[in-house]
Amino acid sequence: MDPHLLPGQQPKQRPLFSLSTKQVFIGGNTNVDLPMTGSPFDGTRSGTDGFVAVFSKDLGTLHYSTYLGGTGAETWGVTSIKAMSDVTFVCALTPPAALPGAYVPVAAYDITHNGSDDMFIMKFGSSINACTWGTYIGGAQSDVINDIAFYPDGKIAFAGCGPRVL
């Protein structure tokens, strides 16, 4: 994502990918139906949604795909994706409305969508379609997440922008 874009501006669509030992993880947004495979976390597209697709390293086999988003239009889609292993990945999106309950575990840092656009980070692990952690980050205004990174000790860092205090 272009870090110079302010909330409310249209994002430039860029392909996002991350490599693990045997897989290629791809994220983005779509307003058309994609092939769903591998027991999707969210198999229903609602307008424009984010998506994650996991291919073999030679891109010959689609192993897993899922939509990510709620009832609002996720025009930003998945803005960052990082593979932690062949079945574990972290991704980020900027939903314009509250996400379904399965996205936000009770023990999340922030379980409430707080503004017109809010940053959201989620981790999939144990099996490729299981959301093991997710949280909102943001204040009452429009906040956009640009990138994420993870560290060997499991900590996750993020970069984003917003007009006020998070």
Short mmCIF file of C-alpha atoms in Angstrom, two decimals:
data_model
loop_
_atom_site.label_atom_id
_atom_site.label_comp_id
_atom_site.label_asym_id
_atom_site.label_seq_id
_atom_site.Cartn_x
_atom_site.Cartn_y
_atom_site.Cartn_z
CA MET A 1 0.00 0.00 0.00
CA ASP A 2 1.08 3.53 -0.59
CA PRO A 3 1.80 5.00 2.86
CA HIS A 4 1.13 8.48 1.49
CA LEU A 5 -2.57 7.78 0.97
CA LEU A 6 -4.83 9.26 3.59
CA PRO A 7 -7.98 7.57 4.88
CA GLY A 8 -10.84 8.08 2.44
CA GLN A 9 -8.60 8.10 -0.63
CA GLN A 10 -8.90 5.27 -3.13
CA PRO A 11 -6.16 2.68 -2.71
CA LYS A 12 -3.86 1.67 -5.51
CA GLN A 13 -4.44 -2.03 -6.10
CA ARG A 14 -1.21 -3.98 -5.87
CA PRO A 15 -0.72 -7.70 -5.64
CA LEU A 16 0.44 -8.82 -2.22
CA PHE A 17 2.26 -12.06 -1.67
CA SER A 18 4.41 -13.86 0.86
CA LEU A 19 6.40 -17.08 0.54
CA SER A 20 6.75 -19.99 2.93
CA THR A 21 8.82 -23.11 2.34
CA LYS A 22 6.23 -24.78 0.08
CA GLN A 23 3.48 -22.19 -0.48
CA VAL A 24 2.74 -18.79 -1.99
CA PHE A 25 0.24 -16.69 -0.01
CA ILE A 26 -1.57 -14.03 -2.04
CA GLY A 27 -3.91 -11.33 -0.72
CA GLY A 28 -5.94 -8.51 -2.21
CA ASN A 29 -9.52 -7.50 -2.87
CA THR A 30 -12.18 -8.66 -5.28
CA ASN A 31 -15.72 -7.83 -6.35
CA VAL A 32 -16.11 -11.03 -8.39
CA ASP A 33 -16.49 -14.62 -7.21
CA LEU A 34 -13.24 -16.54 -6.79
CA PRO A 35 -12.81 -20.31 -6.61
CA MET A 36 -13.08 -21.38 -2.98
CA THR A 37 -11.16 -24.44 -1.84
CA GLY A 38 -9.78 -26.01 1.33
CA SER A 39 -12.69 -25.27 3.75
CA PRO A 40 -12.69 -21.45 3.55
CA PHE A 41 -12.81 -19.44 6.77
CA ASP A 42 -15.40 -17.22 5.02
CA GLY A 43 -16.78 -18.67 1.80
CA THR A 44 -19.27 -15.88 1.05
CA ARG A 45 -18.33 -12.72 -0.82
CA SER A 46 -20.33 -9.64 0.18
CA GLY A 47 -19.80 -6.98 -2.49
CA THR A 48 -16.11 -6.10 -2.44
CA ASP A 49 -14.17 -8.26 0.02
CA GLY A 50 -10.60 -9.01 0.84
CA PHE A 51 -9.28 -12.45 -0.06
CA VAL A 52 -6.41 -14.82 0.66
CA ALA A 53 -5.34 -17.54 -1.76
CA VAL A 54 -2.62 -20.10 -1.04
CA PHE A 55 -0.92 -21.80 -3.97
CA SER A 56 1.85 -24.35 -4.35
CA LYS A 57 5.22 -22.67 -4.89
CA ASP A 58 5.03 -23.38 -8.65
CA LEU A 59 1.53 -21.75 -8.69
CA GLY A 60 0.13 -24.95 -10.24
CA THR A 61 -2.23 -25.88 -7.39
CA LEU A 62 -4.65 -23.73 -5.39
CA HIS A 63 -4.60 -25.27 -1.90
CA TYR A 64 -6.75 -22.80 0.01
CA SER A 65 -8.78 -19.64 -0.54
CA THR A 66 -11.10 -17.51 1.54
CA TYR A 67 -12.86 -14.17 1.48
CA LEU A 68 -12.22 -11.76 4.35
CA GLY A 69 -14.71 -9.06 5.22
CA GLY A 70 -18.13 -8.24 6.54
CA THR A 71 -21.21 -6.61 5.07
CA GLY A 72 -19.40 -3.38 4.15
CA ALA A 73 -17.26 -2.92 1.04
CA GLU A 74 -13.66 -3.78 1.92
CA THR A 75 -12.25 -1.62 -0.89
CA TRP A 76 -8.80 -1.80 0.68
CA GLY A 77 -9.04 -5.60 0.81
CA VAL A 78 -6.17 -7.47 2.42
CA THR A 79 -3.46 -4.81 2.70
CA SER A 80 -0.66 -7.03 4.02
CA ILE A 81 0.02 -10.76 4.31
CA LYS A 82 2.97 -12.55 5.88
CA ALA A 83 3.56 -16.32 5.88
CA MET A 84 4.88 -17.65 9.17
CA SER A 85 4.92 -21.31 8.03
CA ASP A 86 3.19 -23.44 5.40
CA VAL A 87 -0.10 -23.29 7.36
CA THR A 88 0.25 -20.15 9.51
CA PHE A 89 -0.09 -16.60 8.24
CA VAL A 90 -0.90 -13.11 9.48
CA CYS A 91 -2.92 -10.67 7.40
CA ALA A 92 -4.40 -7.20 7.75
CA LEU A 93 -7.45 -5.45 6.37
CA THR A 94 -9.38 -2.22 6.88
CA PRO A 95 -13.09 -3.03 7.27
CA PRO A 96 -15.62 -0.17 7.00
CA ALA A 97 -18.08 -1.92 9.35
CA ALA A 98 -18.05 -4.52 12.13
CA LEU A 99 -16.85 -7.98 11.12
CA PRO A 100 -18.75 -11.18 11.99
CA GLY A 101 -18.08 -12.61 15.46
CA ALA A 102 -15.83 -15.43 14.21
CA TYR A 103 -13.23 -12.83 13.24
CA VAL A 104 -12.80 -11.42 16.75
CA PRO A 105 -12.06 -13.81 19.63
CA VAL A 106 -13.31 -12.73 23.05
CA ALA A 107 -9.71 -12.28 24.28
CA ALA A 108 -8.84 -9.80 21.50
CA TYR A 109 -7.04 -6.55 22.33
CA ASP A 110 -10.04 -4.62 20.95
CA ILE A 111 -13.31 -6.41 20.08
CA THR A 112 -15.15 -3.30 18.86
CA HIS A 113 -15.20 -1.65 15.43
CA ASN A 114 -14.58 1.99 16.36
CA GLY A 115 -14.94 4.17 13.29
CA SER A 116 -15.83 4.46 9.64
CA ASP A 117 -12.74 2.38 8.72
CA ASP A 118 -10.81 0.49 11.37
CA MET A 119 -7.56 -1.44 11.20
CA PHE A 120 -7.85 -5.20 11.77
CA ILE A 121 -5.12 -7.83 12.13
CA MET A 122 -5.75 -11.57 12.19
CA LYS A 123 -3.63 -14.69 12.49
CA PHE A 124 -4.45 -18.05 10.98
CA GLY A 125 -2.70 -21.09 12.42
CA SER A 126 -2.91 -24.70 13.58
CA SER A 127 -4.79 -25.38 10.36
CA ILE A 128 -4.76 -23.00 7.44
CA ASN A 129 -8.46 -22.07 7.79
CA ALA A 130 -8.55 -21.43 11.55
CA CYS A 131 -8.49 -17.84 12.79
CA THR A 132 -6.53 -18.14 16.03
CA TRP A 133 -6.25 -14.45 16.83
CA GLY A 134 -7.80 -11.21 15.62
CA THR A 135 -8.17 -7.65 16.86
CA TYR A 136 -9.31 -4.21 15.81
CA ILE A 137 -6.90 -1.30 16.16
CA GLY A 138 -8.05 2.25 15.72
CA GLY A 139 -9.98 5.21 17.01
CA ALA A 140 -13.27 6.86 16.16
CA GLN A 141 -12.07 8.23 12.81
CA SER A 142 -11.05 6.43 9.62
CA ASP A 143 -7.87 4.37 10.18
CA VAL A 144 -6.06 2.41 7.46
CA ILE A 145 -3.52 -0.38 8.00
CA ASN A 146 -0.64 -0.49 5.51
CA ASP A 147 1.71 -3.25 6.58
CA ILE A 148 2.44 -5.85 9.24
CA ALA A 149 5.52 -7.76 10.38
CA PHE A 150 6.00 -10.56 12.85
CA TYR A 151 8.91 -11.45 15.05
CA PRO A 152 10.26 -14.88 16.07
CA ASP A 153 8.82 -14.46 19.58
CA GLY A 154 5.32 -14.12 18.07
CA LYS A 155 4.93 -10.35 18.48
CA ILE A 156 3.29 -8.51 15.58
CA ALA A 157 4.12 -4.96 14.49
CA PHE A 158 1.95 -2.85 12.19
CA ALA A 159 2.06 0.42 10.28
CA GLY A 160 -0.99 2.45 9.39
CA CYS A 161 -2.43 5.92 9.39
CA GLY A 162 -5.33 7.76 10.89
CA PRO A 163 -6.29 11.38 11.57
CA ARG A 164 -6.32 11.14 15.36
CA VAL A 165 -5.32 9.06 18.38
CA LEU A 166 -5.65 5.30 17.97
#
